[in-house]
Amino acid sequence: MDITWYLVLSAFIFAIGAAGVISRRNPLVVLLCLELMLNAGNLALVAFSRMHGSEAGQVFALIVMVIAACEVVVGLGIIVAMYRNRLPIDIDEMSELRG
Amino acid sequence: MTIHLSIVLFLPLASGLVAALLPGRLARSAVLAGPLAVLAYVIVMLFDYESGGGLQWVTNDEWISELGISYKLGVDGLNLFLIALTAIAWVPCTLVAAFSVVERPRLYFFHLALAETAVLGAFMAQDLALFIVFFDLMLVPFYFLIGGWGSGERVRATTKFVIYTLSGSLLMLAAAIALGVLATPDGGEISFALSDLQQRSIAEGSQHWIVLLFALAFFVKAPLFPLHGWVPETYRSTSIPVLALLSGVLSKVGVYGFLRIVLPVMPDGAQYWQELFIIVAVFSILYGSILAFSQDNVRLVLAYSSIAQLGFIVLGIFLFEEKGAQGALFQMLNHGLVTVPLFLILGVIAIRARGSESLSALGGMAFRAPVLAGLFLVISLATLAMPGSGNFIGEMLILFGAFEDNLVYGLVASVGVVLAAVYMIRLYQGTMHGRVGSAVESIDIDRVNLAAIAPLVAVIVALGVYPNFVIDRTEKDVAKNVAAAKRVTNPEVSVIK
Amino acid sequence: MSATSYGWLVLAFPLAGMLIIALGWRVLPGRLPGWIGTAAIFLSFLASIGALVDLQDHPEDERQLVDRAWTYAASADFSADVAILVDPLSVFMCLVVSGVSFLIHLYSVAYMSGDRGYARYFAYLNFFVFSMLLLVLAANFVILIIGWAFVGAASYLLISYWYRRETAVRAGIKAFVINVIGDVALVVAAFLILDKIPSLDFLTVFEGAGAAFGQNDGMLVAACVLILVGAFAKSAQLPLHTWLPDAMEGPTPVSALIHAATMVTAGVYLIARMHPLFELAPTAADVGAIVGCATLVFAGTVAVVVTDLKRVIAYSTISQIGYMVMGASIAAYGAGLFHLMTHAFFKALLFMGAGSVIGAMAGIQDMDRMGGFRRAMPFTFVTFTIGALALAGFPLTAGFFSKDEIIAFAINRGDLYAVLAIFGYIGAFLTAFYAFRMVFRVFLGEAVPEARELEGGHLAHGDPVNPMTGEPEDTDVGFPGPEHHVAEQAWPMKAAMGPLALLAIVGGVVAIPGVSDILEKFLEPTFEDSRFHDTAPTTGAEVWGLVVGGLISILGIGLAWWVYVRKPGTAARARERFAWLHRFLVNKWYFDELYDAMFVRPVATIGGFSKRVIETEFVQGTIVGGATGVVRVGSTFARAIQTGYLRAYALLLLLGVAALTLYFLLNSS
């Protein structure tokens, strides 16, 4: 089966997500775009799995979903902590790790 | 009695760990137990040693076989007395450290003990990679000891010290890896064991730069001019027992490396650089001596004196013949034996002078401290290599070797001997004689320092009476290690007995 | 007991004495350390006699005995054992050294009494005697050099014995450094010899020297000149003499022992011992003779003008050693060593007498403040005058026979040496003059206050000060003690000076030309291999030399009497007329200033320059600065990337991944 358009779609979504991560300042939106990138990856995995007829891709996609979920939890936790400590919800302000 | 070298090697570390965990006064006893046990072992080794019997009490285990690195320890004439020096030097310094008032004493003791293990390892290692592991490991506890328990500008001093030494070590690591790789014969297995490396041949061109990189690392450690920039600040900031060990024992690891690794494995490379290194050594003798008697701070007098003495040792090594190398090896032992008590005495003096270390403010301390003055006198005379001390025989052998090679180098080195008399007597008189200094409170030596210094003085005197104890046991192995380099320099000379 | 066993005993007793005193100083009461030290040297003297007796039992050609104790150091072709050589020369030196040392120890028991460092003094003194004996008994170069250095160290310790005195401390380091120069010269000489003859043992070297080196071989001449440098440093000959006058900072018995009778004679012993080498290198021997001659004239001229009593005697020593060095260099071994022995007697005596006078003066050493002591100190006056007579070479004293024999030998050898002999006579005239200059200025004339006090039975006292600079001191450890002693009131001092006075008179009996040649015959086994063995002057020539010498001595004494007793203002008038000459001589021909300008100041300048420029700017600035600078610059670059902005990191990440992907895509196609 020809999966070209699936991959194109996946690439599109990945690019949109990447652009969002780089250009948006609100951490919630960054997380959202991160999710987009992850799901784009999932799409590509499932598409390839269909092409090769192997389940490994689908299993991997499930694992990615789990990891995405965990990561969102941690990210949201950080954002809530930022809010609670009256810090500005802006990733450009969080530059204490500068060298 | 069979002696397992690994026990000797790790005993100090074990006692250090124990000391780090025990409370207060028990920690003190624990940290002393390790070095004392090692000393006992070493004394047995000295009398059990078979002169000319090659490597003894060898421990040879596979470690990282894919890279050809083996855990190989051994003792022969070359390192027997350096191990003895380490064992002898660590006991008094640990004693003085244990009874001095420091912050976080248990951590201090642990680092001292770890340092002893590292130094012993560097001396005992018979595998190049293992040697480098211990060589770099030595740096870690000393970094903490200087930076954490020093005085004055200690952070800056430590930073300089570490950057300098690590730069050298980095170059040496690269050279060592290259050596191991380039020495591997086609189809053969890579090996870093020194015995294997000695059998294998390495291209001459490669030898040149490998020897240079090793030399850079060792010259920083020694130290020799012009790579001695780390010395003044480090010597000013380090606490006394640590400084005694740094100057007395640590400096020898580098020059030992020349005799153990560079000369036997890369004789052609060594011969390529021979002339230059001899000039560097002779210049260090002069430079160190001149600066030694121009200093006002007593620690710096000894610092520059060490540069001069190490210059003598390197000169002896790079003459590539038995007398010079024998003298150099003997001088490593002698210099360590006099340097350790010298620094301990400086510590005693500083306590009695309200911390002052300036020769212009000191003086007349012998007034109520005859025992201190007496011990200091014997050690000073030994340091300036007065005939009748072991140092004299060491220097005489080096000078004789130098005269054979080139009369001019020998004469310049002889001037160094006269200058040594000047700066040591100046140091002795500046602290002990003359009018009692303004800040000085003359009290005789206390029991702890006496227990630390007197045995060292006894050993110094004993070596002055019977230096052949050392020379006899080291002769054959020194000759063997110098043989390859000697053959390259004098191809027509036949193999030595 | 064999001669060599006696030899070891000779060494063992002073060493044991030193150890006992040094380790037990806290528990030994009062003068006991002094008596222990004196007893040790006396036992050593007895052992020397034992060695002498046993040695004479051996047949004449078997009187050079070597005994080895243990191997000292052996590496490749360098091999040295701890070994002693017992032969007539070494036994002779042992007798002189231990004998005179014993008397000086005895003198010191009383003289140093009251000094807070009493035990330390005797420990050092015993150590010194041990070192000197080790030096003369050495059988190879290494042990010789060790003994040589120990003697130098002992001398340093004794010169700066009053260590809180700055002048003494400075004198000590000066002596020590010059001595080390001599040591190094000997080491280089030993190498030059080892290079050609594979042994450092004296007997082996002497036997093989002829074959290994040709006549006047460059290397051998160099080695001998270096040996001379060592000898000159130890014996205070030109140009390495500047330490000896300063060494008068030490206690007077020290000056008597070290700087009159023993240490300074080590150089003469060395030349005599090395005679087979010197005879193969006549150039070097000539250098020795010329330097010896120049020294004796130089020192004589300075002794005529200096006013410090001990320094006059010091310069006299330098001058007399010049005679001995000259004698040994022209192969007049017997004569040179004879003068060594007689000089030990009368010079030690003179120093002891000076010590007594200085005690009466409460520590002052300036002759300008002395006068008229002959009534207050009769014993000292008589013994001092005997010593001065012997020094001046007055007929029939010991000095008369010994000094003039050297000059007679020189005349006999002719050419250059006859010229040296003339200077020798000039020196003898000066000697007689300054010797009695001392006698007349100190003992004759108006009695000074201290002398009058002493006539009343009471010893003068003053505040303790440094006699050279007048700085105030105290009497605790490190400075002289509160007591002063004169021979008239202390029997140990008299007991020491008496025998010396006797020996100064009758000591010449061992070598009266034409009558007795005991000394010459005794020393023969050592020196029979000398080329000049049969070129000794005839009895007639010797007697002539003695007559001339005697006349010169009487003339010199006469002139001194005229200047100082008959016409007292003469000296002051001469000083005015020849002010420039006087200044030149009083400043010791400006040698100290010359050395200061040539060596001390340039080296100090180099030191300062190195410290300021090379250390700070070059090493710290460039090299260390370079290394740490490189690290700092590198880390600055690395830090520039760590902006802390999350988005920047993310961008970099994406760009990196894109680049890699592109790379692999392109490569795989």
Coordinates of N, CA and C in Angstrom, one line a residue, chain B residues 222-300:
Chain B
A222 N 57.6 17.7 37.9 CA 58.9 17.6 38.6 C 59.1 18.7 39.7
P223 N 59.0 20.0 39.4 CA 58.9 20.7 38.2 C 60.2 21.2 37.7
L224 N 60.3 21.5 36.4 CA 61.5 22.0 35.8 C 61.2 23.3 35.1
F225 N 62.2 24.2 35.0 CA 62.0 25.4 34.3 C 61.8 25.0 32.8
P226 N 60.9 25.6 32.0 CA 60.0 26.7 32.4 C 58.6 26.4 32.7
L227 N 58.4 25.1 33.1 CA 57.0 24.7 33.3 C 56.7 24.7 34.8
H228 N 57.3 25.5 35.6 CA 57.2 25.5 37.0 C 56.3 26.6 37.5
G229 N 55.5 27.2 36.6 CA 54.7 28.4 37.0 C 53.7 28.1 38.1
W230 N 53.3 26.9 38.3 CA 52.3 26.6 39.3 C 52.9 26.6 40.7
V231 N 54.3 26.6 40.8 CA 54.9 26.3 42.0 C 54.8 27.4 43.1
P232 N 55.1 28.7 42.8 CA 55.1 29.7 43.9 C 53.8 29.8 44.6
E233 N 52.6 29.9 43.9 CA 51.4 30.0 44.6 C 51.0 28.8 45.3
T234 N 51.2 27.6 44.7 CA 50.8 26.4 45.4 C 51.6 26.2 46.6
Y235 N 52.9 26.5 46.6 CA 53.7 26.3 47.8 C 53.4 27.2 48.9
R236 N 52.9 28.4 48.5 CA 52.5 29.4 49.5 C 51.2 29.0 50.2
S237 N 50.3 28.4 49.4 CA 49.0 28.2 50.0 C 48.7 26.8 50.6
T238 N 49.5 25.9 50.4 CA 49.2 24.5 50.8 C 49.6 24.4 52.3
S239 N 48.8 23.5 53.0 CA 49.2 23.3 54.4 C 50.4 22.4 54.5
I240 N 51.1 22.5 55.6 CA 52.5 21.9 55.7 C 52.6 20.4 55.4
P241 N 51.8 19.6 56.0 CA 52.1 18.2 55.8 C 51.8 17.8 54.3
V242 N 50.8 18.4 53.7 CA 50.5 18.2 52.3 C 51.6 18.7 51.4
L243 N 52.1 19.8 51.8 CA 53.2 20.4 51.0 C 54.4 19.5 51.0
A244 N 54.7 19.0 52.2 CA 55.9 18.1 52.4 C 55.7 16.9 51.4
L245 N 54.5 16.3 51.4 CA 54.3 15.2 50.5 C 54.4 15.6 49.0
L246 N 53.8 16.7 48.7 CA 53.8 17.2 47.4 C 55.2 17.4 46.8
S247 N 56.0 18.0 47.7 CA 57.4 18.3 47.2 C 58.3 17.1 47.3
G248 N 58.1 16.3 48.4 CA 59.0 15.2 48.6 C 58.7 14.0 47.8
V249 N 57.4 13.6 47.6 CA 57.1 12.4 47.0 C 56.5 12.5 45.6
L250 N 55.5 13.4 45.5 CA 54.8 13.5 44.2 C 55.8 13.9 43.1
S251 N 56.7 14.8 43.4 CA 57.6 15.3 42.3 C 58.4 14.1 41.7
K252 N 58.6 13.0 42.5 CA 59.4 12.0 42.0 C 58.7 11.1 41.0
V253 N 57.3 11.1 41.0 CA 56.6 10.2 40.1 C 56.9 10.5 38.6
G254 N 57.0 11.8 38.3 CA 57.3 12.1 36.9 C 58.7 11.6 36.5
V255 N 59.7 12.0 37.3 CA 61.1 11.6 36.8 C 61.2 10.1 36.9
Y256 N 60.5 9.4 37.8 CA 60.5 7.9 37.8 C 60.0 7.4 36.4
G257 N 58.9 8.1 36.0 CA 58.3 7.7 34.7 C 59.3 7.7 33.6
F258 N 60.3 8.7 33.6 CA 61.3 8.7 32.6 C 62.1 7.4 32.6
L259 N 62.5 7.0 33.8 CA 63.4 5.8 33.9 C 62.6 4.5 33.6
R260 N 61.3 4.5 34.0 CA 60.6 3.3 33.8 C 60.0 3.1 32.4
I261 N 59.5 4.2 31.9 CA 58.7 4.1 30.6 C 59.5 4.7 29.4
V262 N 59.9 5.9 29.6 CA 60.5 6.6 28.4 C 61.8 5.9 27.9
L263 N 62.7 5.8 28.8 CA 64.0 5.3 28.3 C 64.0 3.9 27.8
P264 N 63.4 2.9 28.5 CA 63.5 1.6 28.0 C 62.6 1.3 26.7
V265 N 61.5 2.0 26.6 CA 60.6 1.7 25.5 C 60.9 2.6 24.3
M266 N 61.3 3.8 24.5 CA 61.5 4.7 23.4 C 62.9 5.3 23.4
P267 N 63.9 4.4 23.2 CA 65.3 4.9 23.3 C 65.7 5.9 22.2
D268 N 65.2 5.6 21.0 CA 65.5 6.5 19.9 C 64.9 7.9 20.1
G269 N 63.7 7.9 20.6 CA 63.0 9.2 20.8 C 63.7 10.0 21.9
A270 N 64.1 9.2 23.0 CA 64.8 9.9 24.1 C 66.1 10.4 23.6
Q271 N 66.8 9.7 22.8 CA 68.1 10.2 22.3 C 68.0 11.4 21.5
Y272 N 66.8 11.5 20.8 CA 66.6 12.7 19.9 C 66.5 14.0 20.8
W273 N 65.9 13.8 21.9 CA 65.7 15.0 22.8 C 66.8 15.2 23.9
Q274 N 67.7 14.2 23.9 CA 68.7 14.2 25.0 C 69.4 15.5 25.3
E275 N 69.9 16.1 24.2 CA 70.7 17.3 24.4 C 69.8 18.4 25.0
L276 N 68.6 18.6 24.4 CA 67.8 19.7 24.8 C 67.4 19.5 26.3
F277 N 67.0 18.2 26.7 CA 66.6 18.0 28.0 C 67.7 18.2 29.0
I278 N 68.9 17.8 28.6 CA 70.1 18.1 29.5 C 70.2 19.6 29.7
I279 N 70.1 20.3 28.7 CA 70.2 21.8 28.8 C 69.1 22.3 29.7
V280 N 67.9 21.9 29.5 CA 66.8 22.3 30.4 C 67.1 22.0 31.8
A281 N 67.6 20.8 32.1 CA 67.9 20.3 33.4 C 69.0 21.2 34.0
V282 N 70.1 21.4 33.3 CA 71.2 22.2 33.9 C 70.7 23.6 34.1
F283 N 69.9 24.2 33.2 CA 69.4 25.5 33.4 C 68.5 25.6 34.6
S284 N 67.8 24.5 34.8 CA 66.9 24.5 36.0 C 67.7 24.5 37.3
I285 N 68.9 23.8 37.3 CA 69.7 23.8 38.4 C 70.2 25.2 38.8
L286 N 70.7 25.9 37.8 CA 71.2 27.2 38.0 C 70.0 28.2 38.4
Y287 N 69.0 28.1 37.6 CA 67.8 29.0 37.9 C 67.2 28.8 39.2
G288 N 67.0 27.5 39.5 CA 66.4 27.2 40.8 C 67.3 27.7 42.0
S289 N 68.6 27.4 41.9 CA 69.5 27.8 42.9 C 69.6 29.3 43.1
I290 N 69.7 30.0 42.0 CA 69.8 31.5 42.1 C 68.5 32.1 42.7
L291 N 67.3 31.6 42.3 CA 66.1 32.1 42.9 C 66.0 31.7 44.3
A292 N 66.5 30.5 44.7 CA 66.4 30.0 46.0 C 67.0 31.0 47.0
F293 N 68.2 31.5 46.7 CA 68.7 32.4 47.7 C 68.3 33.9 47.5
S294 N 67.4 34.1 46.5 CA 66.8 35.5 46.4 C 65.5 35.6 47.1
Q295 N 65.0 34.6 47.7 CA 63.7 34.6 48.2 C 63.6 35.0 49.7
D296 N 62.6 35.7 50.1 CA 62.4 36.0 51.5 C 61.5 35.1 52.2
N297 N 60.5 34.5 51.5 CA 59.6 33.5 52.1 C 60.3 32.2 52.2
V298 N 60.3 31.6 53.4 CA 61.1 30.4 53.5 C 60.5 29.2 52.7
R299 N 59.2 29.2 52.5 CA 58.7 28.1 51.7 C 59.2 28.2 50.3
L300 N 59.3 29.4 49.7 CA 59.7 29.5 48.4 C 61.2 29.2 48.2

